[in-house]
């Protein structure tokens, strides 16, 4: 029993280590291109409100490139609206913390009735989400139709040319202490603060080149996360059967 379970656990831990390395590579690539402007040093630079940027690039607010919606929580007095396994997966800040780049599991779900009754905004697959209350700055990408509580913003891209991976990396590396004093950051940030965050937007051809380079990294991370989810379910299914002697 121990040998079977440890083999599964070893594979899960190996995938987690690989994903950690892959994400570090992805963040390094983003920083090299869009913070240090490494590949563009031979070109012309112009002044912007965020300092010197390559000519032809722009500084925009998040609300200019994304339609931003905020999650919602129905009243807890009606237990029928909440479930641990049935309905639409309902994301909390803790759930984002427990996920990797891609979020596919939540500790609670809301019934379709509750979603409709309280007009809870739907998070479409492949949407970047960001926590901005209590714990500020947790980021993930949705894998399916989901919803969230009111501490999480959903960034729905207005222009498909902006890669999800670009938006994720920007939010992952952003210094949220710049949005308020360190002592009050958890209460100082609100949805308007998020909408007003400044982001450097490169030219379309640069974004397309970046998307081509980064896609395989994120895809491998996603595949490893999916495999870990399958392995975890397998382990949890096997354990009682192994112990009881059924297998």
PDB file of C-alpha atoms in Angstrom:
ATOM      1  CA  UNK A   1       0.000   0.000   0.000  1.00  0.00           C
ATOM      2  CA  UNK A   2       2.781   2.383   0.992  1.00  0.00           C
ATOM      3  CA  UNK A   3       4.683   1.729  -2.233  1.00  0.00           C
ATOM      4  CA  UNK A   4       1.633   2.371  -4.428  1.00  0.00           C
ATOM      5  CA  UNK A   5       0.703   5.591  -2.629  1.00  0.00           C
ATOM      6  CA  UNK A   6       4.266   6.916  -2.450  1.00  0.00           C
ATOM      7  CA  UNK A   7       4.665   6.401  -6.208  1.00  0.00           C
ATOM      8  CA  UNK A   8       1.594   8.574  -6.818  1.00  0.00           C
ATOM      9  CA  UNK A   9       2.769  11.187  -4.297  1.00  0.00           C
ATOM     10  CA  UNK A  10       6.236  11.298  -5.867  1.00  0.00           C
ATOM     11  CA  UNK A  11       4.728  11.975  -9.291  1.00  0.00           C
ATOM     12  CA  UNK A  12       2.507  14.747  -7.857  1.00  0.00           C
ATOM     13  CA  UNK A  13       5.498  16.392  -6.147  1.00  0.00           C
ATOM     14  CA  UNK A  14       7.573  16.077  -9.315  1.00  0.00           C
ATOM     15  CA  UNK A  15       4.863  17.849 -11.342  1.00  0.00           C
ATOM     16  CA  UNK A  16       4.660  20.618  -8.731  1.00  0.00           C
ATOM     17  CA  UNK A  17       8.432  21.140  -8.910  1.00  0.00           C
ATOM     18  CA  UNK A  18       8.332  21.233 -12.719  1.00  0.00           C
ATOM     19  CA  UNK A  19       5.492  23.779 -12.651  1.00  0.00           C
ATOM     20  CA  UNK A  20       7.385  25.973 -10.192  1.00  0.00           C
ATOM     21  CA  UNK A  21      10.347  26.053 -12.580  1.00  0.00           C
ATOM     22  CA  UNK A  22       8.124  26.670 -15.612  1.00  0.00           C
ATOM     23  CA  UNK A  23       6.350  29.577 -13.893  1.00  0.00           C
ATOM     24  CA  UNK A  24       9.693  31.111 -12.889  1.00  0.00           C
ATOM     25  CA  UNK A  25      10.755  30.869 -16.546  1.00  0.00           C
ATOM     26  CA  UNK A  26       7.497  32.499 -17.663  1.00  0.00           C
ATOM     27  CA  UNK A  27       7.869  35.366 -15.179  1.00  0.00           C
ATOM     28  CA  UNK A  28      11.509  35.877 -16.216  1.00  0.00           C
ATOM     29  CA  UNK A  29      10.480  36.102 -19.874  1.00  0.00           C
ATOM     30  CA  UNK A  30       7.750  38.657 -19.097  1.00  0.00           C
ATOM     31  CA  UNK A  31      10.154  40.743 -17.004  1.00  0.00           C
ATOM     32  CA  UNK A  32      12.847  40.624 -19.717  1.00  0.00           C
ATOM     33  CA  UNK A  33      10.418  41.780 -22.420  1.00  0.00           C
ATOM     34  CA  UNK A  34       8.040  44.147 -20.645  1.00  0.00           C
ATOM     35  CA  UNK A  35       9.911  45.462 -17.580  1.00  0.00           C
ATOM     36  CA  UNK A  36      13.548  45.555 -18.714  1.00  0.00           C
ATOM     37  CA  UNK A  37      12.647  45.889 -22.461  1.00  0.00           C
ATOM     38  CA  UNK A  38      15.612  43.646 -23.260  1.00  0.00           C
ATOM     39  CA  UNK A  39      14.732  42.745 -26.897  1.00  0.00           C
ATOM     40  CA  UNK A  40      13.834  46.365 -27.734  1.00  0.00           C
ATOM     41  CA  UNK A  41      16.925  48.254 -26.519  1.00  0.00           C
ATOM     42  CA  UNK A  42      18.028  49.086 -30.073  1.00  0.00           C
ATOM     43  CA  UNK A  43      14.772  50.915 -30.816  1.00  0.00           C
ATOM     44  CA  UNK A  44      13.523  54.384 -29.932  1.00  0.00           C
ATOM     45  CA  UNK A  45      12.083  55.084 -26.468  1.00  0.00           C
ATOM     46  CA  UNK A  46       9.569  57.750 -25.455  1.00  0.00           C
ATOM     47  CA  UNK A  47       8.508  59.235 -22.126  1.00  0.00           C
ATOM     48  CA  UNK A  48       5.323  57.939 -20.478  1.00  0.00           C
ATOM     49  CA  UNK A  49       3.685  58.210 -17.071  1.00  0.00           C
ATOM     50  CA  UNK A  50       5.472  54.962 -16.185  1.00  0.00           C
ATOM     51  CA  UNK A  51       8.857  56.134 -17.441  1.00  0.00           C
ATOM     52  CA  UNK A  52      10.592  55.413 -20.735  1.00  0.00           C
ATOM     53  CA  UNK A  53       8.832  52.836 -22.934  1.00  0.00           C
ATOM     54  CA  UNK A  54       9.480  51.660 -26.513  1.00  0.00           C
ATOM     55  CA  UNK A  55       8.025  53.919 -29.185  1.00  0.00           C
ATOM     56  CA  UNK A  56       4.567  52.843 -30.307  1.00  0.00           C
ATOM     57  CA  UNK A  57       3.710  51.236 -26.950  1.00  0.00           C
ATOM     58  CA  UNK A  58       1.016  52.718 -24.681  1.00  0.00           C
ATOM     59  CA  UNK A  59       0.211  53.062 -20.999  1.00  0.00           C
ATOM     60  CA  UNK A  60      -3.416  52.217 -20.289  1.00  0.00           C
ATOM     61  CA  UNK A  61      -5.661  51.571 -17.320  1.00  0.00           C
ATOM     62  CA  UNK A  62      -6.880  48.025 -16.733  1.00  0.00           C
ATOM     63  CA  UNK A  63     -10.453  49.175 -17.365  1.00  0.00           C
ATOM     64  CA  UNK A  64      -9.374  50.310 -20.850  1.00  0.00           C
ATOM     65  CA  UNK A  65      -8.328  46.803 -21.903  1.00  0.00           C
ATOM     66  CA  UNK A  66     -10.667  44.698 -19.744  1.00  0.00           C
ATOM     67  CA  UNK A  67     -14.318  44.642 -18.750  1.00  0.00           C
ATOM     68  CA  UNK A  68     -13.950  44.079 -15.015  1.00  0.00           C
ATOM     69  CA  UNK A  69     -16.676  42.350 -13.015  1.00  0.00           C
ATOM     70  CA  UNK A  70     -16.780  41.511  -9.322  1.00  0.00           C
ATOM     71  CA  UNK A  71     -18.101  38.326  -7.719  1.00  0.00           C
ATOM     72  CA  UNK A  72     -20.993  38.074  -5.278  1.00  0.00           C
ATOM     73  CA  UNK A  73     -22.080  36.098  -2.191  1.00  0.00           C
ATOM     74  CA  UNK A  74     -25.747  35.178  -1.632  1.00  0.00           C
ATOM     75  CA  UNK A  75     -27.074  35.391   1.950  1.00  0.00           C
ATOM     76  CA  UNK A  76     -25.840  32.454   4.004  1.00  0.00           C
ATOM     77  CA  UNK A  77     -29.263  32.080   5.648  1.00  0.00           C
ATOM     78  CA  UNK A  78     -30.358  29.854   2.741  1.00  0.00           C
ATOM     79  CA  UNK A  79     -28.188  26.703   2.888  1.00  0.00           C
ATOM     80  CA  UNK A  80     -29.895  25.305  -0.215  1.00  0.00           C
ATOM     81  CA  UNK A  81     -27.928  27.776  -2.339  1.00  0.00           C
ATOM     82  CA  UNK A  82     -24.589  26.356  -1.188  1.00  0.00           C
ATOM     83  CA  UNK A  83     -23.052  22.954  -1.840  1.00  0.00           C
ATOM     84  CA  UNK A  84     -19.682  21.240  -1.552  1.00  0.00           C
ATOM     85  CA  UNK A  85     -19.977  19.388  -4.834  1.00  0.00           C
ATOM     86  CA  UNK A  86     -22.985  20.361  -6.968  1.00  0.00           C
ATOM     87  CA  UNK A  87     -23.671  23.508  -8.973  1.00  0.00           C
ATOM     88  CA  UNK A  88     -21.313  26.167 -10.292  1.00  0.00           C
ATOM     89  CA  UNK A  89     -17.833  26.229  -8.746  1.00  0.00           C
ATOM     90  CA  UNK A  90     -17.605  29.303  -6.492  1.00  0.00           C
ATOM     91  CA  UNK A  91     -14.080  30.679  -6.016  1.00  0.00           C
ATOM     92  CA  UNK A  92     -12.771  32.080  -2.729  1.00  0.00           C
ATOM     93  CA  UNK A  93      -9.389  33.706  -2.038  1.00  0.00           C
ATOM     94  CA  UNK A  94      -8.351  30.501  -0.255  1.00  0.00           C
ATOM     95  CA  UNK A  95      -9.204  28.492  -3.379  1.00  0.00           C
ATOM     96  CA  UNK A  96      -6.879  30.693  -5.463  1.00  0.00           C
ATOM     97  CA  UNK A  97      -4.153  30.160  -2.876  1.00  0.00           C
ATOM     98  CA  UNK A  98      -4.608  26.387  -3.117  1.00  0.00           C
ATOM     99  CA  UNK A  99      -4.479  26.351  -6.922  1.00  0.00           C
ATOM    100  CA  UNK A 100      -1.609  26.810  -9.309  1.00  0.00           C
ATOM    101  CA  UNK A 101      -1.790  29.179 -12.265  1.00  0.00           C
ATOM    102  CA  UNK A 102      -5.004  27.458 -13.380  1.00  0.00           C
ATOM    103  CA  UNK A 103      -7.909  27.104 -10.966  1.00  0.00           C
ATOM    104  CA  UNK A 104     -10.232  24.133 -11.407  1.00  0.00           C
ATOM    105  CA  UNK A 105     -11.214  23.160  -7.852  1.00  0.00           C
ATOM    106  CA  UNK A 106     -13.207  25.078  -5.242  1.00  0.00           C
ATOM    107  CA  UNK A 107     -14.317  24.233  -1.714  1.00  0.00           C
ATOM    108  CA  UNK A 108     -17.907  25.355  -2.400  1.00  0.00           C
ATOM    109  CA  UNK A 109     -20.424  25.608  -5.236  1.00  0.00           C
ATOM    110  CA  UNK A 110     -23.544  27.715  -5.739  1.00  0.00           C
ATOM    111  CA  UNK A 111     -26.747  26.366  -7.217  1.00  0.00           C
ATOM    112  CA  UNK A 112     -27.808  27.595 -10.649  1.00  0.00           C
ATOM    113  CA  UNK A 113     -30.882  29.011  -8.899  1.00  0.00           C
ATOM    114  CA  UNK A 114     -28.727  31.171  -6.620  1.00  0.00           C
ATOM    115  CA  UNK A 115     -26.555  32.337  -9.524  1.00  0.00           C
ATOM    116  CA  UNK A 116     -29.647  33.480 -11.396  1.00  0.00           C
ATOM    117  CA  UNK A 117     -31.534  34.914  -8.398  1.00  0.00           C
ATOM    118  CA  UNK A 118     -28.628  37.077  -7.218  1.00  0.00           C
ATOM    119  CA  UNK A 119     -27.283  37.843 -10.688  1.00  0.00           C
ATOM    120  CA  UNK A 120     -23.835  36.472  -9.806  1.00  0.00           C
ATOM    121  CA  UNK A 121     -21.390  37.393 -12.630  1.00  0.00           C
ATOM    122  CA  UNK A 122     -20.178  34.384 -14.601  1.00  0.00           C
ATOM    123  CA  UNK A 123     -16.452  33.853 -15.116  1.00  0.00           C
ATOM    124  CA  UNK A 124     -15.897  32.404 -18.564  1.00  0.00           C
ATOM    125  CA  UNK A 125     -13.125  29.832 -19.202  1.00  0.00           C
ATOM    126  CA  UNK A 126      -9.639  31.279 -19.686  1.00  0.00           C
ATOM    127  CA  UNK A 127     -10.354  34.435 -17.670  1.00  0.00           C
ATOM    128  CA  UNK A 128      -7.774  36.009 -15.346  1.00  0.00           C
ATOM    129  CA  UNK A 129      -9.049  36.569 -11.801  1.00  0.00           C
ATOM    130  CA  UNK A 130      -7.513  38.693  -9.026  1.00  0.00           C
ATOM    131  CA  UNK A 131      -8.154  38.929  -5.281  1.00  0.00           C
ATOM    132  CA  UNK A 132      -8.313  42.541  -4.077  1.00  0.00           C
ATOM    133  CA  UNK A 133      -9.741  42.351  -0.536  1.00  0.00           C
ATOM    134  CA  UNK A 134      -8.223  40.953   2.675  1.00  0.00           C
ATOM    135  CA  UNK A 135      -5.477  39.122   0.763  1.00  0.00           C
ATOM    136  CA  UNK A 136      -4.536  41.323  -2.189  1.00  0.00           C
ATOM    137  CA  UNK A 137      -2.796  40.057  -5.303  1.00  0.00           C
ATOM    138  CA  UNK A 138      -3.636  36.370  -5.659  1.00  0.00           C
ATOM    139  CA  UNK A 139      -3.999  35.602  -9.370  1.00  0.00           C
ATOM    140  CA  UNK A 140      -5.275  32.616 -11.363  1.00  0.00           C
ATOM    141  CA  UNK A 141      -6.801  31.641 -14.705  1.00  0.00           C
ATOM    142  CA  UNK A 142     -10.199  29.935 -14.838  1.00  0.00           C
ATOM    143  CA  UNK A 143     -10.469  26.568 -16.578  1.00  0.00           C
ATOM    144  CA  UNK A 144     -14.258  26.426 -16.943  1.00  0.00           C
ATOM    145  CA  UNK A 145     -17.471  28.372 -16.325  1.00  0.00           C
ATOM    146  CA  UNK A 146     -17.131  29.530 -12.700  1.00  0.00           C
ATOM    147  CA  UNK A 147     -18.157  32.275 -10.265  1.00  0.00           C
ATOM    148  CA  UNK A 148     -16.533  33.948  -7.244  1.00  0.00           C
ATOM    149  CA  UNK A 149     -17.202  35.884  -4.064  1.00  0.00           C
ATOM    150  CA  UNK A 150     -17.021  39.678  -3.855  1.00  0.00           C
ATOM    151  CA  UNK A 151     -13.306  39.750  -2.952  1.00  0.00           C
ATOM    152  CA  UNK A 152     -12.319  38.686  -6.465  1.00  0.00           C
ATOM    153  CA  UNK A 153     -12.249  40.671  -9.720  1.00  0.00           C
ATOM    154  CA  UNK A 154     -12.677  39.064 -13.150  1.00  0.00           C
ATOM    155  CA  UNK A 155     -10.690  40.608 -15.997  1.00  0.00           C
ATOM    156  CA  UNK A 156     -12.503  39.990 -19.272  1.00  0.00           C
ATOM    157  CA  UNK A 157     -10.227  41.080 -22.108  1.00  0.00           C
ATOM    158  CA  UNK A 158     -11.765  43.519 -24.599  1.00  0.00           C
ATOM    159  CA  UNK A 159      -9.184  42.634 -27.250  1.00  0.00           C
ATOM    160  CA  UNK A 160      -8.183  39.003 -27.883  1.00  0.00           C
ATOM    161  CA  UNK A 161      -4.765  40.202 -29.094  1.00  0.00           C
ATOM    162  CA  UNK A 162      -3.805  40.685 -25.434  1.00  0.00           C
ATOM    163  CA  UNK A 163      -2.751  37.198 -24.319  1.00  0.00           C
ATOM    164  CA  UNK A 164      -4.191  35.786 -21.106  1.00  0.00           C
ATOM    165  CA  UNK A 165      -0.617  34.847 -20.179  1.00  0.00           C
ATOM    166  CA  UNK A 166       0.488  38.488 -20.551  1.00  0.00           C
ATOM    167  CA  UNK A 167      -2.284  39.715 -18.256  1.00  0.00           C
ATOM    168  CA  UNK A 168      -1.623  36.967 -15.694  1.00  0.00           C
ATOM    169  CA  UNK A 169       2.117  37.718 -15.592  1.00  0.00           C
ATOM    170  CA  UNK A 170       1.541  41.476 -15.239  1.00  0.00           C
ATOM    171  CA  UNK A 171      -0.776  40.934 -12.250  1.00  0.00           C
ATOM    172  CA  UNK A 172       1.477  38.281 -10.722  1.00  0.00           C
ATOM    173  CA  UNK A 173       4.514  40.566 -10.748  1.00  0.00           C
ATOM    174  CA  UNK A 174       2.700  43.808  -9.853  1.00  0.00           C
ATOM    175  CA  UNK A 175       3.739  45.501  -6.594  1.00  0.00           C
ATOM    176  CA  UNK A 176       0.393  45.904  -4.831  1.00  0.00           C
ATOM    177  CA  UNK A 177       1.981  47.951  -2.048  1.00  0.00           C
ATOM    178  CA  UNK A 178       2.003  50.844  -4.539  1.00  0.00           C
ATOM    179  CA  UNK A 179      -1.802  50.918  -4.343  1.00  0.00           C
ATOM    180  CA  UNK A 180      -1.867  51.949  -0.673  1.00  0.00           C
ATOM    181  CA  UNK A 181       0.181  52.045   2.507  1.00  0.00           C
ATOM    182  CA  UNK A 182       1.582  48.677   3.567  1.00  0.00           C
ATOM    183  CA  UNK A 183      -0.403  48.711   6.806  1.00  0.00           C
ATOM    184  CA  UNK A 184      -3.729  49.416   5.135  1.00  0.00           C
ATOM    185  CA  UNK A 185      -3.295  47.709   1.763  1.00  0.00           C
ATOM    186  CA  UNK A 186      -5.878  44.999   2.582  1.00  0.00           C
ATOM    187  CA  UNK A 187      -8.597  47.596   3.195  1.00  0.00           C
ATOM    188  CA  UNK A 188      -7.370  50.423   0.939  1.00  0.00           C
ATOM    189  CA  UNK A 189      -7.829  48.562  -2.346  1.00  0.00           C
ATOM    190  CA  UNK A 190     -11.279  48.442  -3.950  1.00  0.00           C
ATOM    191  CA  UNK A 191     -12.684  47.704  -7.389  1.00  0.00           C
ATOM    192  CA  UNK A 192     -12.075  51.271  -8.575  1.00  0.00           C
ATOM    193  CA  UNK A 193      -8.424  50.958  -7.568  1.00  0.00           C
ATOM    194  CA  UNK A 194      -8.096  47.791  -9.636  1.00  0.00           C
ATOM    195  CA  UNK A 195      -9.779  49.384 -12.663  1.00  0.00           C
ATOM    196  CA  UNK A 196      -7.354  52.321 -12.500  1.00  0.00           C
ATOM    197  CA  UNK A 197      -4.177  50.203 -12.344  1.00  0.00           C
ATOM    198  CA  UNK A 198      -1.694  51.220 -15.064  1.00  0.00           C
ATOM    199  CA  UNK A 199      -0.362  48.666 -17.544  1.00  0.00           C
ATOM    200  CA  UNK A 200       2.126  49.008 -20.392  1.00  0.00           C
ATOM    201  CA  UNK A 201       0.553  47.691 -23.601  1.00  0.00           C
ATOM    202  CA  UNK A 202       3.007  46.807 -26.395  1.00  0.00           C
ATOM    203  CA  UNK A 203       2.252  46.901 -30.106  1.00  0.00           C
ATOM    204  CA  UNK A 204       0.151  44.061 -31.516  1.00  0.00           C
ATOM    205  CA  UNK A 205       3.027  42.341 -33.318  1.00  0.00           C
ATOM    206  CA  UNK A 206       5.052  42.235 -30.079  1.00  0.00           C
ATOM    207  CA  UNK A 207       2.119  40.732 -28.177  1.00  0.00           C
ATOM    208  CA  UNK A 208       1.684  38.088 -30.865  1.00  0.00           C
ATOM    209  CA  UNK A 209       5.395  37.172 -30.767  1.00  0.00           C
ATOM    210  CA  UNK A 210       5.194  36.925 -26.982  1.00  0.00           C
ATOM    211  CA  UNK A 211       2.065  34.748 -27.120  1.00  0.00           C
ATOM    212  CA  UNK A 212       3.780  32.298 -29.466  1.00  0.00           C
ATOM    213  CA  UNK A 213       6.800  32.025 -27.163  1.00  0.00           C
ATOM    214  CA  UNK A 214       4.877  31.754 -23.888  1.00  0.00           C
ATOM    215  CA  UNK A 215       1.977  29.499 -24.905  1.00  0.00           C
ATOM    216  CA  UNK A 216       3.824  26.181 -24.625  1.00  0.00           C
ATOM    217  CA  UNK A 217       5.084  27.014 -21.111  1.00  0.00           C
ATOM    218  CA  UNK A 218       1.594  27.724 -19.826  1.00  0.00           C
ATOM    219  CA  UNK A 219       0.168  24.711 -21.667  1.00  0.00           C
ATOM    220  CA  UNK A 220       2.662  22.379 -19.991  1.00  0.00           C
ATOM    221  CA  UNK A 221       1.811  23.874 -16.607  1.00  0.00           C
ATOM    222  CA  UNK A 222      -1.877  23.293 -17.309  1.00  0.00           C
ATOM    223  CA  UNK A 223      -1.270  19.693 -18.374  1.00  0.00           C
ATOM    224  CA  UNK A 224       0.740  18.986 -15.218  1.00  0.00           C
ATOM    225  CA  UNK A 225      -1.980  20.496 -13.034  1.00  0.00           C
ATOM    226  CA  UNK A 226      -4.613  18.351 -14.767  1.00  0.00           C
ATOM    227  CA  UNK A 227      -2.477  15.253 -14.240  1.00  0.00           C
ATOM    228  CA  UNK A 228      -2.058  16.083 -10.547  1.00  0.00           C
ATOM    229  CA  UNK A 229      -5.801  16.462 -10.162  1.00  0.00           C
ATOM    230  CA  UNK A 230      -6.315  13.014 -11.714  1.00  0.00           C
ATOM    231  CA  UNK A 231      -3.572  11.468  -9.570  1.00  0.00           C
ATOM    232  CA  UNK A 232      -5.008  13.010  -6.393  1.00  0.00           C
ATOM    233  CA  UNK A 233      -8.448  11.589  -7.168  1.00  0.00           C
ATOM    234  CA  UNK A 234      -6.885   8.194  -7.910  1.00  0.00           C
ATOM    235  CA  UNK A 235      -4.974   8.216  -4.611  1.00  0.00           C
ATOM    236  CA  UNK A 236      -8.051   9.188  -2.621  1.00  0.00           C
ATOM    237  CA  UNK A 237     -10.080   6.459  -4.321  1.00  0.00           C
ATOM    238  CA  UNK A 238      -7.424   3.769  -3.878  1.00  0.00           C
ATOM    239  CA  UNK A 239      -6.532   4.459  -0.240  1.00  0.00           C
ATOM    240  CA  UNK A 240      -9.689   3.100   1.468  1.00  0.00           C
ATOM    241  CA  UNK A 241      -9.855   0.153  -0.941  1.00  0.00           C
ATOM    242  CA  UNK A 242      -6.220  -0.770  -0.306  1.00  0.00           C
ATOM    243  CA  UNK A 243      -6.601  -0.488   3.444  1.00  0.00           C
ATOM    244  CA  UNK A 244      -9.823  -2.530   3.517  1.00  0.00           C
ATOM    245  CA  UNK A 245      -8.314  -5.234   1.322  1.00  0.00           C
ATOM    246  CA  UNK A 246     -10.832  -4.687  -1.454  1.00  0.00           C
ATOM    247  CA  UNK A 247      -7.838  -4.243  -3.770  1.00  0.00           C
TER     248      UNK A 247
END
